[in-house]
Short mmCIF file of C-alpha atoms in Angstrom, two decimals:
data_model
loop_
_atom_site.label_atom_id
_atom_site.label_comp_id
_atom_site.label_asym_id
_atom_site.label_seq_id
_atom_site.Cartn_x
_atom_site.Cartn_y
_atom_site.Cartn_z
CA MET A 1 0.00 0.00 0.00
CA GLU A 2 1.41 3.32 -0.99
CA ILE A 3 1.22 6.03 1.64
CA HIS A 4 0.50 9.46 0.29
CA ARG A 5 2.82 12.09 1.69
CA SER A 6 2.15 15.61 0.54
CA ASP A 7 4.30 18.66 1.03
CA ILE A 8 3.19 21.34 3.47
CA ASN A 9 1.45 23.82 1.21
CA ASP A 10 -1.32 25.46 3.21
CA GLU A 11 -2.70 26.05 6.66
CA ALA A 12 -4.48 22.68 6.69
CA ASP A 13 -1.17 20.89 6.21
CA VAL A 14 0.42 22.89 9.02
CA LYS A 15 -2.51 22.02 11.27
CA ARG A 16 -2.08 18.34 10.46
CA LEU A 17 1.66 18.56 11.27
CA VAL A 18 1.10 20.27 14.60
CA ASP A 19 -1.76 17.97 15.61
CA THR A 20 0.24 14.88 14.76
CA PHE A 21 3.26 16.12 16.73
CA TYR A 22 1.31 17.01 19.87
CA ASP A 23 -0.64 13.75 19.72
CA ARG A 24 2.73 12.06 20.03
CA VAL A 25 3.83 14.41 22.81
CA ASN A 26 0.69 13.52 24.75
CA ALA A 27 1.41 9.84 24.23
CA ASP A 28 4.91 10.24 25.73
CA PRO A 29 4.84 9.83 29.52
CA LEU A 30 7.89 12.06 30.22
CA LEU A 31 6.93 14.95 27.96
CA ALA A 32 3.21 14.71 28.63
CA ALA A 33 3.91 15.27 32.32
CA VAL A 34 5.70 18.55 31.59
CA PHE A 35 2.97 19.78 29.26
CA ASN A 36 -0.11 18.71 31.18
CA ASP A 37 0.84 18.50 34.86
CA VAL A 38 3.44 21.23 35.16
CA ALA A 39 2.61 23.76 32.47
CA GLN A 40 -1.09 22.76 32.44
CA VAL A 41 -1.38 23.54 28.78
CA ASN A 42 -4.85 24.50 27.62
CA TRP A 43 -4.75 22.64 24.33
CA PRO A 44 -7.74 24.27 22.53
CA HIS A 45 -6.14 27.64 23.32
CA HIS A 46 -2.55 26.61 22.71
CA LEU A 47 -2.80 24.69 19.46
CA PRO A 48 -4.02 27.65 17.33
CA ILE A 49 -0.95 29.58 18.56
CA MET A 50 1.20 26.68 17.39
CA TYR A 51 -0.57 26.68 14.03
CA ARG A 52 0.23 30.37 13.62
CA PHE A 53 3.82 29.87 14.79
CA TRP A 54 4.51 27.07 12.36
CA SER A 55 2.69 28.63 9.44
CA SER A 56 4.75 31.78 9.99
CA LEU A 57 7.90 29.66 9.88
CA LEU A 58 6.91 27.33 7.06
CA LEU A 59 4.64 29.43 4.88
CA GLY A 60 5.86 32.91 5.75
CA THR A 61 2.38 34.09 6.72
CA MET A 62 3.69 36.18 9.63
CA THR A 63 0.52 35.52 11.60
CA TYR A 64 2.44 34.60 14.75
CA LYS A 65 3.19 37.53 16.99
CA GLY A 66 4.72 36.52 20.24
CA GLN A 67 7.84 35.85 22.23
CA PRO A 68 8.26 32.17 23.00
CA PHE A 69 11.33 32.55 25.22
CA PRO A 70 9.73 34.35 28.23
CA LYS A 71 6.92 31.78 28.16
CA HIS A 72 9.41 28.97 28.75
CA LEU A 73 11.48 30.73 31.38
CA PRO A 74 9.15 30.01 34.35
CA LEU A 75 9.02 26.31 33.47
CA PRO A 76 10.87 24.08 35.91
CA ILE A 77 13.67 23.43 33.46
CA GLY A 78 16.55 24.10 35.79
CA LYS A 79 20.22 23.48 36.31
CA GLU A 80 19.62 19.80 36.97
CA HIS A 81 17.96 19.44 33.57
CA PHE A 82 20.91 21.16 31.94
CA GLU A 83 23.33 18.90 33.80
CA ARG A 84 21.37 15.84 32.71
CA TRP A 85 21.32 17.17 29.17
CA LEU A 86 25.13 17.50 29.13
CA GLU A 87 25.58 14.09 30.73
CA LEU A 88 23.36 12.48 28.11
CA PHE A 89 25.31 14.23 25.37
CA LYS A 90 28.53 12.95 26.89
CA LEU A 91 27.22 9.38 26.97
CA THR A 92 25.84 9.58 23.44
CA TRP A 93 29.07 10.95 22.01
CA GLY A 94 31.03 8.37 23.99
CA VAL A 95 29.11 5.57 22.31
CA VAL A 96 29.48 7.18 18.87
CA GLY A 97 33.19 7.97 19.21
CA MET A 98 34.15 4.64 20.69
CA THR A 99 32.17 2.71 18.10
CA VAL A 100 34.23 4.46 15.45
CA GLY A 101 37.33 3.65 17.52
CA LEU A 102 36.40 -0.02 17.58
CA THR A 103 35.96 0.08 13.82
CA VAL A 104 39.40 1.58 13.19
CA ALA A 105 40.92 -0.94 15.58
CA LEU A 106 39.29 -3.78 13.68
CA GLN A 107 40.56 -2.33 10.42
CA LEU A 108 44.13 -2.84 11.61
CA VAL A 109 43.48 -6.58 11.89
CA PHE A 110 40.74 -7.17 9.33
CA PRO A 111 41.18 -5.04 6.20
CA ALA A 112 37.65 -5.93 5.14
CA PHE A 113 36.43 -3.35 7.64
CA ASN A 114 37.63 -0.64 5.26
CA PHE A 115 34.58 -1.62 3.16
CA ASP A 116 36.54 -0.76 -0.01
CA LEU A 117 35.36 2.85 0.16
CA GLN A 118 37.61 5.87 0.43
CA TYR A 119 35.29 7.43 3.02
CA THR A 120 35.60 4.52 5.44
CA THR A 121 39.34 3.95 5.24
CA PHE A 122 41.48 4.08 8.35
CA GLY A 123 43.03 7.42 7.43
CA ARG A 124 39.64 9.05 7.03
CA ILE A 125 37.80 7.82 10.10
CA ARG A 126 40.66 7.70 12.59
CA PRO A 127 40.58 11.52 12.94
CA LEU A 128 36.80 11.24 13.25
CA HIS A 129 37.29 8.86 16.16
CA THR A 130 39.80 11.06 17.97
CA ASN A 131 37.81 14.24 17.38
CA ALA A 132 34.56 12.67 18.56
CA VAL A 133 36.12 11.18 21.68
CA ILE A 134 38.31 14.14 22.65
CA PHE A 135 36.15 17.12 21.80
CA ALA A 136 32.60 15.77 21.92
CA PHE A 137 32.82 13.05 24.59
CA VAL A 138 35.47 14.58 26.85
CA GLY A 139 34.30 18.13 26.12
CA ASN A 140 30.74 17.44 27.23
CA GLY A 141 32.12 15.69 30.28
CA ILE A 142 34.11 18.81 31.15
CA PHE A 143 31.08 21.02 30.65
CA ALA A 144 28.88 18.77 32.78
CA GLY A 145 31.42 18.30 35.57
CA VAL A 146 32.57 21.90 35.76
CA TYR A 147 29.01 23.18 35.55
CA TYR A 148 28.03 20.91 38.43
CA SER A 149 31.02 21.35 40.73
CA LEU A 150 31.85 25.01 40.13
CA GLN A 151 28.56 26.37 41.43
CA ARG A 152 28.69 24.17 44.50
CA LEU A 153 32.30 25.03 45.26
CA LEU A 154 31.55 28.73 44.95
CA GLN A 155 28.33 28.45 46.99
CA ASN A 156 26.49 30.43 44.39
CA PRO A 157 23.19 31.58 45.82
CA ASP A 158 20.87 29.98 43.27
CA VAL A 159 22.28 26.50 43.42
CA GLN A 160 20.85 23.59 45.34
CA ARG A 161 22.93 23.27 48.48
CA HIS A 162 24.82 20.16 49.45
CA PRO A 163 25.85 20.83 53.03
CA GLU A 164 27.44 17.42 53.57
CA LEU A 165 29.63 17.97 50.54
CA ASP A 166 30.62 21.46 51.60
CA GLN A 167 31.50 20.02 54.95
CA LEU A 168 33.58 17.35 53.31
CA LEU A 169 35.61 19.83 51.32
CA GLY A 170 35.97 22.08 54.30
CA LEU A 171 34.38 24.95 52.47
CA ALA A 172 31.47 25.46 54.81
CA THR A 173 33.54 25.50 57.95
CA HIS A 174 33.71 29.27 58.03
CA HIS A 175 29.95 29.44 58.23
CA SER A 176 29.07 26.35 60.17
CA GLY A 177 31.90 26.15 62.64
CA GLY A 178 32.40 22.55 61.65
CA ARG A 179 35.56 20.51 61.36
CA HIS A 180 38.59 22.41 60.20
CA TYR A 181 40.93 19.75 58.94
CA ALA A 182 40.47 20.55 55.27
CA ALA A 183 39.47 24.14 55.62
CA PRO A 184 41.21 26.27 53.03
CA GLY A 185 40.91 29.29 55.27
CA HIS A 186 42.82 27.49 57.96
CA TYR A 187 45.42 26.40 55.45
CA HIS A 188 45.97 29.93 54.23
CA LEU A 189 46.31 31.34 57.69
CA GLN A 190 48.98 28.76 58.39
CA ARG A 191 50.81 29.49 55.18
CA ILE A 192 50.77 33.24 55.62
CA ARG A 193 52.05 32.79 59.16
CA ARG A 194 54.85 30.56 57.90
CA THR A 195 55.90 32.30 54.70
CA GLY A 196 54.55 35.78 55.07
CA MET A 197 53.18 35.40 51.57
CA ALA A 198 49.67 36.58 50.93
CA HIS A 199 47.36 34.46 48.87
CA ARG A 200 47.44 36.78 45.87
CA HIS A 201 51.19 36.43 45.53
CA CYS A 202 50.66 32.76 44.94
CA HIS A 203 48.34 33.69 42.08
CA TYR A 204 50.92 36.03 40.56
CA ALA A 205 53.48 33.26 40.67
CA TRP A 206 51.04 30.92 39.02
CA CYS A 207 50.30 33.39 36.22
CA GLY A 208 54.02 33.78 35.66
CA TRP A 209 54.41 30.05 35.16
CA CYS A 210 51.61 30.06 32.62
CA LEU A 211 53.03 32.96 30.65
CA ALA A 212 56.49 31.44 30.66
CA GLY A 213 55.02 28.18 29.50
CA THR A 214 53.22 29.64 26.57
CA MET B 1 32.53 30.24 34.02
CA ILE B 2 34.23 33.57 34.75
CA GLY B 3 30.84 35.13 35.48
CA THR B 4 30.03 32.33 37.90
CA ILE B 5 33.34 32.89 39.66
CA ILE B 6 32.78 36.64 39.86
CA LYS B 7 29.38 36.36 41.51
CA ARG B 8 30.54 33.71 43.98
CA ARG B 9 29.66 33.74 47.65
CA GLU B 10 32.61 31.66 48.82
CA LYS B 11 35.71 33.83 48.95
CA HIS B 12 38.27 31.06 48.63
CA LEU B 13 38.70 29.38 45.28
CA TYR B 14 39.00 25.65 45.90
CA VAL B 15 42.00 24.28 44.03
CA ALA B 16 39.83 22.45 41.50
CA ILE B 17 38.70 25.83 40.20
CA TRP B 18 42.30 26.78 39.41
CA PHE B 19 42.47 23.65 37.26
CA TYR B 20 39.32 24.77 35.46
CA ILE B 21 40.77 28.25 34.92
CA ALA B 22 44.05 26.76 33.68
CA THR B 23 42.03 24.70 31.22
CA LEU B 24 40.02 27.63 29.95
CA VAL B 25 42.97 29.98 29.50
CA THR B 26 45.42 27.47 28.08
CA VAL B 27 43.03 25.86 25.61
CA ALA B 28 42.17 29.33 24.32
CA VAL B 29 45.84 30.30 23.96
CA LEU B 30 46.68 26.98 22.27
CA HIS B 31 43.95 27.38 19.69
CA ILE B 32 44.70 31.01 18.97
CA VAL B 33 48.42 30.42 18.45
CA ASN B 34 48.01 27.21 16.49
CA SER B 35 45.28 28.63 14.26
CA PHE B 36 47.27 31.64 13.12
CA GLU B 37 46.61 31.62 9.38
CA LEU B 38 46.79 33.89 6.38
CA PRO B 39 43.66 34.06 4.25
CA VAL B 40 44.35 33.77 0.53
CA THR B 41 40.81 34.14 -0.74
CA ALA B 42 37.91 36.17 0.55
CA PHE B 43 36.25 33.05 1.92
CA LEU B 44 37.29 29.76 3.49
CA LYS B 45 40.78 29.31 2.02
CA SER B 46 43.83 30.08 4.07
CA TYR B 47 47.29 28.80 4.81
CA SER B 48 49.09 28.32 8.07
CA GLY B 49 50.96 31.37 9.28
CA TYR B 50 53.97 29.17 9.95
CA ALA B 51 56.14 27.26 7.54
CA GLY B 52 58.10 24.04 7.65
CA VAL B 53 59.83 23.18 10.88
CA GLN B 54 58.25 26.17 12.59
CA ASP B 55 54.81 24.90 11.61
CA ALA B 56 55.57 21.44 12.94
CA LEU B 57 56.92 22.88 16.17
CA VAL B 58 53.83 24.99 16.77
CA GLN B 59 51.45 22.26 15.79
CA TRP B 60 52.91 19.74 18.21
CA TRP B 61 53.26 22.28 20.92
CA TYR B 62 49.51 22.59 20.43
CA GLY B 63 48.92 18.85 20.15
CA HIS B 64 50.91 17.98 23.23
CA ASN B 65 49.28 20.61 25.37
CA ALA B 66 45.83 19.93 24.02
CA VAL B 67 46.25 16.54 25.68
CA ALA B 68 47.59 18.18 28.82
CA PHE B 69 45.01 20.93 29.16
CA PHE B 70 41.93 19.47 27.51
CA LEU B 71 42.17 15.84 28.59
CA THR B 72 44.15 16.17 31.81
CA THR B 73 43.76 19.34 33.88
CA PRO B 74 39.95 19.59 33.72
CA TYR B 75 39.62 16.00 34.86
CA LEU B 76 42.22 16.45 37.58
CA GLY B 77 40.11 19.31 38.88
CA LEU B 78 37.00 17.17 38.67
CA MET B 79 38.76 14.34 40.50
CA TYR B 80 39.76 16.67 43.31
CA TYR B 81 36.09 17.51 43.65
CA PHE B 82 34.40 14.15 43.10
CA LEU B 83 36.97 11.77 44.59
CA PRO B 84 36.83 13.12 48.17
CA LYS B 85 33.06 13.18 47.81
CA ALA B 86 32.95 9.55 46.71
CA ALA B 87 35.50 8.45 49.31
CA ASN B 88 33.67 10.41 51.99
CA ARG B 89 36.82 11.96 53.36
CA PRO B 90 38.82 15.11 52.62
CA VAL B 91 41.83 15.23 50.36
CA TYR B 92 45.06 13.90 51.86
CA SER B 93 47.01 17.08 51.22
CA TYR B 94 45.52 20.28 49.94
CA ARG B 95 49.01 21.70 49.47
CA LEU B 96 50.11 18.77 47.32
CA ILE B 97 47.29 19.56 44.88
CA TYR B 98 48.73 23.04 44.42
CA CYS B 99 52.05 21.37 43.65
CA SER B 100 50.39 19.16 41.05
CA LEU B 101 48.97 22.26 39.42
CA LEU B 102 52.47 23.70 39.19
CA VAL B 103 53.66 20.41 37.65
CA ALA B 104 50.93 20.75 35.05
CA ASP B 105 52.21 24.23 34.25
CA ILE B 106 55.78 23.01 33.90
CA TYR B 107 54.39 20.39 31.54
CA LEU B 108 53.43 23.25 29.23
CA HIS B 109 57.15 23.69 28.51
CA LEU B 110 57.52 20.05 27.50
CA GLY B 111 55.24 20.51 24.52
CA ARG B 112 58.17 20.97 22.25
CA SER B 113 59.30 17.42 22.88
CA ALA B 114 56.11 15.92 21.52
CA PRO B 115 56.05 13.49 18.62
CA LEU B 116 57.49 15.41 15.73
CA ALA B 117 57.83 13.84 12.32
CA VAL B 118 60.53 16.35 11.45
CA TYR B 119 64.11 16.90 12.50
CA LEU B 120 64.21 19.78 14.90
CA PRO B 121 67.36 21.37 16.27
CA ALA B 122 68.01 20.18 19.79
CA ARG B 123 68.14 23.76 21.01
CA LEU B 124 64.41 23.97 20.26
CA GLY B 125 63.79 21.09 22.59
CA THR B 126 62.70 21.54 26.15
CA GLY B 127 66.11 22.30 27.52
CA LEU B 128 65.37 19.67 30.13
CA GLY B 129 67.31 16.89 28.48
CA VAL B 130 64.34 15.69 26.45
CA ARG B 131 65.11 15.92 22.77
CA PRO B 132 62.43 16.17 20.13
CA SER B 133 62.10 12.76 18.62
CA PRO B 134 62.37 12.47 14.84
CA SER B 135 59.95 9.57 14.58
CA CYS B 136 57.57 9.20 17.44
#
């Protein structure tokens, strides 16, 4: 049976596209929860806006007048979602990059894995493997890890607090009067007493090393 | 990252953050220096600003330190954060971590000894007794 697929030519086609998409959204447990429980979307009101938005994009009708960004800001899409997003990207790129790595490794033993195509030869896809693993996999890992740890280490006001972790790293001791064995403040007092060197001098020395190195 | 550091509430920068800063600064410097190119057409075509041995030297200074400051220092910083958390005890020596950061910075000088497929005068080596290798 041949399925008829038409191009999107008029408003009716746009409506069919939008309806089909949001039917699927409502069938998805994760996304449906955000739309219905959290945002409590009023579908009869919302769908015509979506029709106008997509017909403006696809048909150039310019019937959509609105700012989608402020609408999404109050949604509970927070730092933890962004962290999860980066972590998932890291995992996905890890699988992609290492699959390519496995392929190039196999090529060294079994030449058939070159598939007799110039695009799949070792020389072509080995850089793909290293780029994917280093910059995509490792890079997303850096983003995720630094994004997570930096805000907690700096006790930024809008981050979810982890008091037991702060305690562990000795960073909360100034405020809580807790154990001092890893407290950086304590460490610096000791060092200044011993060397007479203020903390910032250490930073100048460090910058000097970097400049000399480059 | 810089903005997050500026608006911080904790005065002290835990040592992991210095690893992050080292990563940010050094990766930027590496890419800027290594990507120095002369455009030869109005769009998309350009040649390296360096030639021959100089080009090889710069490229492997980049390559070596890309490993050091993209693959190593950020994860060292992350380990100094996540490892004590996972082990449920503080780091053994906070001071030693500062030393390891200095070691990482010395490592920046060793870039010139990285795998070079060209013959490079020994005086362009690290000066630390490590000669640039002609093969690998």
